GROMACS .gro file of C-alpha atoms in nm:
model
  255
    1MET     CA    1 -12.459  -3.723  29.944
    2THR     CA    2 -12.302  -3.929  29.666
    3PRO     CA    3 -12.107  -3.745  29.392
    4LEU     CA    4 -12.269  -3.759  29.051
    5THR     CA    5 -12.096  -3.951  28.774
    6PRO     CA    6 -12.078  -3.806  28.419
    7ASP     CA    7 -12.347  -4.045  28.291
    8LYS     CA    8 -12.585  -3.901  28.551
    9ILE     CA    9 -12.498  -3.540  28.470
   10TYR     CA   10 -12.509  -3.549  28.090
   11GLY     CA   11 -12.767  -3.736  27.885
   12TRP     CA   12 -13.009  -3.683  27.598
   13GLY     CA   13 -13.171  -3.379  27.757
   14VAL     CA   14 -13.032  -3.081  27.945
   15PRO     CA   15 -12.762  -3.161  28.201
   16PHE     CA   16 -12.852  -3.241  28.560
   17ALA     CA   17 -12.973  -2.931  28.747
   18ALA     CA   18 -12.683  -2.900  28.992
   19SER     CA   19 -12.727  -2.543  29.124
   20SER     CA   20 -12.987  -2.378  29.341
   21TYR     CA   21 -13.144  -2.177  29.057
   22ALA     CA   22 -13.106  -2.431  28.774
   23ALA     CA   23 -13.451  -2.586  28.832
   24LYS     CA   24 -13.619  -2.243  28.807
   25LEU     CA   25 -13.456  -2.177  28.471
   26ASP     CA   26 -13.545  -2.527  28.352
   27ARG     CA   27 -13.910  -2.468  28.442
   28GLN     CA   28 -13.913  -2.161  28.216
   29LEU     CA   29 -13.751  -2.360  27.936
   30ASN     CA   30 -14.003  -2.645  27.975
   31ILE     CA   31 -14.294  -2.402  27.951
   32PHE     CA   32 -14.150  -2.261  27.628
   33HIS     CA   33 -14.105  -2.611  27.484
   34ALA     CA   34 -14.460  -2.712  27.579
   35ALA     CA   35 -14.600  -2.393  27.425
   36MET     CA   36 -14.406  -2.440  27.102
   37ILE     CA   37 -14.526  -2.801  27.072
   38LEU     CA   38 -14.885  -2.693  27.135
   39ILE     CA   39 -14.865  -2.415  26.876
   40PHE     CA   40 -14.708  -2.652  26.622
   41VAL     CA   41 -14.980  -2.915  26.675
   42CYS     CA   42 -15.263  -2.661  26.655
   43TRP     CA   43 -15.133  -2.511  26.332
   44ALA     CA   44 -15.070  -2.856  26.180
   45VAL     CA   45 -15.426  -2.966  26.261
   46TYR     CA   46 -15.568  -2.640  26.125
   47MET     CA   47 -15.367  -2.667  25.804
   48ALA     CA   48 -15.477  -3.028  25.755
   49TYR     CA   49 -15.838  -2.924  25.810
   50CYS     CA   50 -15.808  -2.642  25.554
   51LEU     CA   51 -15.646  -2.869  25.294
   52ILE     CA   52 -15.932  -3.118  25.325
   53ARG     CA   53 -16.226  -2.881  25.382
   54TYR     CA   54 -16.134  -2.636  25.106
   55ARG     CA   55 -15.977  -2.867  24.853
   56ALA     CA   56 -16.055  -2.813  24.483
   57LYS     CA   57 -16.367  -2.990  24.356
   58PRO     CA   58 -16.485  -3.029  23.995
   59GLY     CA   59 -16.754  -2.777  23.907
   60VAL     CA   60 -16.720  -2.583  24.228
   61PRO     CA   61 -16.570  -2.235  24.176
   62ALA     CA   62 -16.334  -2.086  24.431
   63GLU     CA   63 -16.478  -1.828  24.669
   64TYR     CA   64 -16.267  -1.547  24.803
   65GLY     CA   65 -16.338  -1.370  25.127
   66HIS     CA   66 -16.154  -1.203  25.407
   67LEU     CA   67 -16.161  -1.187  25.784
   68SER     CA   68 -16.216  -0.868  25.974
   69VAL     CA   69 -15.911  -0.695  26.115
   70VAL     CA   70 -16.016  -0.778  26.470
   71THR     CA   71 -16.073  -1.146  26.394
   72SER     CA   72 -15.742  -1.181  26.210
   73LEU     CA   73 -15.554  -1.037  26.508
   74ILE     CA   74 -15.693  -1.285  26.762
   75PRO     CA   75 -15.412  -1.546  26.716
   76ASP     CA   76 -15.150  -1.272  26.736
   77GLY     CA   77 -15.312  -1.137  27.051
   78ILE     CA   78 -15.306  -1.480  27.218
   79ILE     CA   79 -14.937  -1.525  27.136
   80LEU     CA   80 -14.859  -1.172  27.257
   81ALA     CA   81 -15.041  -1.235  27.586
   82PHE     CA   82 -14.846  -1.558  27.634
   83GLU     CA   83 -14.515  -1.385  27.563
   84MET     CA   84 -14.596  -1.105  27.807
   85PHE     CA   85 -14.683  -1.366  28.070
   86MET     CA   86 -14.352  -1.545  28.013
   87ILE     CA   87 -14.155  -1.220  28.037
   88PHE     CA   88 -14.318  -1.059  28.342
   89ALA     CA   89 -14.447  -1.359  28.540
   90ILE     CA   90 -14.159  -1.603  28.486
   91GLY     CA   91 -13.866  -1.449  28.298
   92LEU     CA   92 -13.805  -1.131  28.499
   93PRO     CA   93 -13.832  -1.295  28.845
   94SER     CA   94 -13.585  -1.565  28.737
   95TRP     CA   95 -13.352  -1.306  28.585
   96ALA     CA   96 -13.368  -1.088  28.897
   97HIS     CA   97 -13.291  -1.384  29.123
   98VAL     CA   98 -12.977  -1.472  28.927
   99MET     CA   99 -12.855  -1.126  28.825
  100GLU     CA  100 -12.957  -0.903  29.119
  101ASN     CA  101 -12.986  -1.117  29.433
  102PHE     CA  102 -12.615  -1.167  29.488
  103PRO     CA  103 -12.500  -1.344  29.804
  104VAL     CA  104 -12.329  -1.145  30.079
  105GLU     CA  105 -11.952  -1.177  30.046
  106LYS     CA  106 -11.905  -1.272  30.412
  107GLU     CA  107 -12.143  -1.565  30.364
  108ALA     CA  108 -12.004  -1.678  30.027
  109ASN     CA  109 -11.697  -1.845  29.881
  110VAL     CA  110 -11.541  -1.550  29.694
  111VAL     CA  111 -11.314  -1.630  29.399
  112HIS     CA  112 -11.158  -1.446  29.105
  113VAL     CA  113 -11.176  -1.625  28.769
  114ILE     CA  114 -10.942  -1.485  28.506
  115ALA     CA  115 -10.986  -1.618  28.153
  116GLN     CA  116 -10.708  -1.628  27.898
  117GLN     CA  117 -10.629  -1.806  27.575
  118PHE     CA  118 -10.690  -2.095  27.647
  119ALA     CA  119 -10.736  -2.159  28.017
  120TRP     CA  120 -10.932  -2.064  28.327
  121ASN     CA  121 -10.721  -1.922  28.611
  122ILE     CA  122 -10.887  -1.954  28.951
  123HIS     CA  123 -10.762  -1.719  29.225
  124TYR     CA  124 -10.860  -1.791  29.588
  125PRO     CA  125 -10.793  -1.533  29.862
  126GLY     CA  126 -10.683  -1.796  30.117
  127PRO     CA  127 -10.782  -1.816  30.484
  128ASP     CA  128 -10.741  -1.440  30.541
  129GLY     CA  129 -11.014  -1.368  30.284
  130VAL     CA  130 -10.806  -1.091  30.122
  131PHE     CA  131 -10.687  -1.113  29.762
  132GLY     CA  132 -10.322  -1.033  29.706
  133ARG     CA  133 -10.212  -0.762  29.467
  134THR     CA  134 -10.170  -0.854  29.100
  135SER     CA  135  -9.985  -0.681  28.818
  136ILE     CA  136  -9.968  -0.744  28.445
  137LYS     CA  137  -9.592  -0.683  28.467
  138LEU     CA  138  -9.556  -1.000  28.676
  139ILE     CA  139  -9.749  -1.231  28.443
  140SER     CA  140  -9.543  -1.527  28.325
  141SER     CA  141  -9.590  -1.895  28.245
  142GLY     CA  142  -9.541  -1.975  28.613
  143ASN     CA  143  -9.751  -1.681  28.734
  144PRO     CA  144 -10.049  -1.660  28.497
  145ILE     CA  145 -10.238  -1.390  28.689
  146GLY     CA  146  -9.935  -1.180  28.789
  147LEU     CA  147  -9.971  -1.238  29.165
  148ASP     CA  148  -9.730  -1.017  29.362
  149ASP     CA  149  -9.568  -1.245  29.621
  150SER     CA  150  -9.418  -0.943  29.796
  151ASP     CA  151  -9.766  -0.839  29.906
  152PRO     CA  152  -9.840  -0.981  30.255
  153ALA     CA  153 -10.201  -1.048  30.152
  154ALA     CA  154 -10.077  -1.276  29.872
  155LYS     CA  155  -9.886  -1.512  30.103
  156ASP     CA  156 -10.186  -1.742  30.151
  157ASP     CA  157 -10.345  -1.692  29.808
  158ILE     CA  158 -10.400  -2.001  29.594
  159VAL     CA  159 -10.406  -2.014  29.214
  160SER     CA  160 -10.525  -2.315  29.018
  161ILE     CA  161 -10.567  -2.363  28.644
  162ASN     CA  162 -10.880  -2.525  28.499
  163GLN     CA  163 -10.966  -2.679  28.838
  164PHE     CA  164 -11.233  -2.479  29.021
  165HIS     CA  165 -11.289  -2.624  29.370
  166VAL     CA  166 -11.600  -2.511  29.560
  167PRO     CA  167 -11.803  -2.628  29.863
  168VAL     CA  168 -12.153  -2.770  29.824
  169ASN     CA  169 -12.463  -2.587  29.955
  170LYS     CA  170 -12.274  -2.259  29.986
  171PRO     CA  171 -12.291  -1.967  29.740
  172THR     CA  172 -11.979  -1.906  29.535
  173LEU     CA  173 -11.937  -1.544  29.428
  174VAL     CA  174 -11.717  -1.509  29.120
  175TYR     CA  175 -11.545  -1.194  28.996
  176LEU     CA  176 -11.493  -1.274  28.627
  177SER     CA  177 -11.241  -1.104  28.398
  178SER     CA  178 -11.022  -1.170  28.094
  179LEU     CA  179 -10.653  -1.116  28.020
  180ASP     CA  180 -10.683  -1.100  27.641
  181VAL     CA  181 -11.001  -1.148  27.434
  182ILE     CA  182 -11.369  -1.207  27.507
  183HIS     CA  183 -11.437  -1.548  27.658
  184SER     CA  184 -11.757  -1.689  27.807
  185PHE     CA  185 -11.766  -1.878  28.137
  186ASN     CA  186 -12.023  -2.154  28.093
  187VAL     CA  187 -12.112  -2.431  28.340
  188PRO     CA  188 -12.413  -2.606  28.178
  189ALA     CA  189 -12.503  -2.811  28.486
  190PHE     CA  190 -12.533  -2.488  28.689
  191ARG     CA  191 -12.715  -2.300  28.408
  192THR     CA  192 -12.443  -2.036  28.446
  193LYS     CA  193 -12.302  -1.844  28.151
  194GLN     CA  194 -12.138  -1.502  28.144
  195ASP     CA  195 -11.898  -1.326  27.906
  196ALA     CA  196 -11.551  -1.240  28.036
  197THR     CA  197 -11.456  -0.911  27.872
  198PRO     CA  198 -11.110  -0.747  27.874
  199GLY     CA  199 -11.101  -0.439  28.096
  200MET     CA  200 -11.411  -0.540  28.290
  201GLN     CA  201 -11.475  -0.738  28.608
  202VAL     CA  202 -11.822  -0.892  28.619
  203ARG     CA  203 -11.990  -1.059  28.916
  204ILE     CA  204 -12.171  -1.390  28.883
  205TRP     CA  205 -12.271  -1.646  29.142
  206PHE     CA  206 -12.395  -2.001  29.182
  207GLU     CA  207 -12.473  -2.235  29.468
  208PRO     CA  208 -12.395  -2.603  29.397
  209ILE     CA  209 -12.645  -2.845  29.546
  210GLN     CA  210 -12.481  -3.167  29.431
  211LEU     CA  211 -12.136  -3.318  29.475
  212GLY     CA  212 -11.945  -3.407  29.160
  213THR     CA  213 -11.731  -3.273  28.877
  214PHE     CA  214 -11.900  -3.038  28.630
  215GLU     CA  215 -11.752  -2.913  28.305
  216ILE     CA  216 -11.654  -2.552  28.242
  217ALA     CA  217 -11.668  -2.462  27.874
  218CYS     CA  218 -11.584  -2.142  27.689
  219ALA     CA  219 -11.903  -2.044  27.504
  220GLN     CA  220 -11.741  -1.767  27.298
  221LEU     CA  221 -11.514  -1.834  27.001
  222CYS     CA  222 -11.182  -1.698  27.129
  223GLY     CA  223 -10.915  -1.824  26.891
  224LEU     CA  224 -10.764  -2.137  26.738
  225GLY     CA  225 -10.747  -2.314  27.075
  226HIS     CA  226 -11.107  -2.238  27.170
  227TYR     CA  227 -11.205  -2.605  27.145
  228ARG     CA  228 -10.968  -2.703  27.424
  229MET     CA  229 -11.051  -2.419  27.663
  230ARG     CA  230 -11.230  -2.626  27.923
  231GLY     CA  231 -11.202  -2.694  28.292
  232ASP     CA  232 -11.392  -2.853  28.579
  233VAL     CA  233 -11.585  -2.731  28.878
  234ILE     CA  234 -11.520  -2.984  29.153
  235VAL     CA  235 -11.787  -2.965  29.423
  236HIS     CA  236 -11.678  -3.089  29.766
  237THR     CA  237 -11.828  -3.112  30.109
  238GLN     CA  238 -11.715  -2.824  30.329
  239ASP     CA  239 -11.469  -3.048  30.516
  240GLU     CA  240 -11.320  -3.174  30.187
  241PHE     CA  241 -11.292  -2.819  30.057
  242ASP     CA  242 -11.115  -2.701  30.373
  243ALA     CA  243 -10.877  -2.997  30.347
  244TRP     CA  244 -10.802  -2.907  29.984
  245ILE     CA  245 -10.720  -2.548  30.085
  246LYS     CA  246 -10.483  -2.671  30.357
  247LYS     CA  247 -10.314  -2.907  30.112
  248LYS     CA  248 -10.256  -2.632  29.856
  249LEU     CA  249 -10.118  -2.399  30.124
  250ALA     CA  250  -9.878  -2.673  30.239
  251GLU     CA  251  -9.762  -2.726  29.879
  252LYS     CA  252  -9.712  -2.352  29.838
  253SER     CA  253  -9.505  -2.322  30.153
  254GLU     CA  254  -9.282  -2.610  30.040
  255SER     CA  255  -9.217  -2.464  29.697
   0.00000   0.00000   0.00000
């Protein structure tokens, strides 16, 4: 599998569908676009017909009439039926797949993402799979999430800033939170977006299906530096991801 280059990910349309559920969400969006185009064309043709058919003519008086209530509600009924179909046949199943069918932690890459003005802090539990203790009292410029190094579980924890490394074809389960104000974790290529709210920890997940580097953007105005609050999701093969973990652990032990 060849990593995607930016010109392949981002173009005139929506970004490349790089997660397992992105194509399902795109299908829903395409149906909406097709329906809106169809409705626009039908109304434009009807309006053009009315302008020509019922245009003013010399010596011909205007005639006023009205449609029955039932007849006038037919277009509204068709639109309502279409909207109900989109909600219950397409929208809810897609929503349930993304928001309710979370991967099992033992089978996923579990990560904490802590947002702050104006960066994304990525906290990995390390090979033991256990997150070390954190405390707001320990937060500093060199320890942005307040990781307690005295906790044995924190010895193999890894923290990166704005660089979110994940393996391909494996679900990544994210516990999302914020240190200060409301942010919004948005990876357009994955069709993933979720608010990070102070005092709350929210679960989201995605499963990358393509190697490459995909932009993380903050989709919620969060202060003067909002424009520069961006990062990257770097999708590796499993072997590359394991090698990256070993490299970061070696760097940590040397520091």
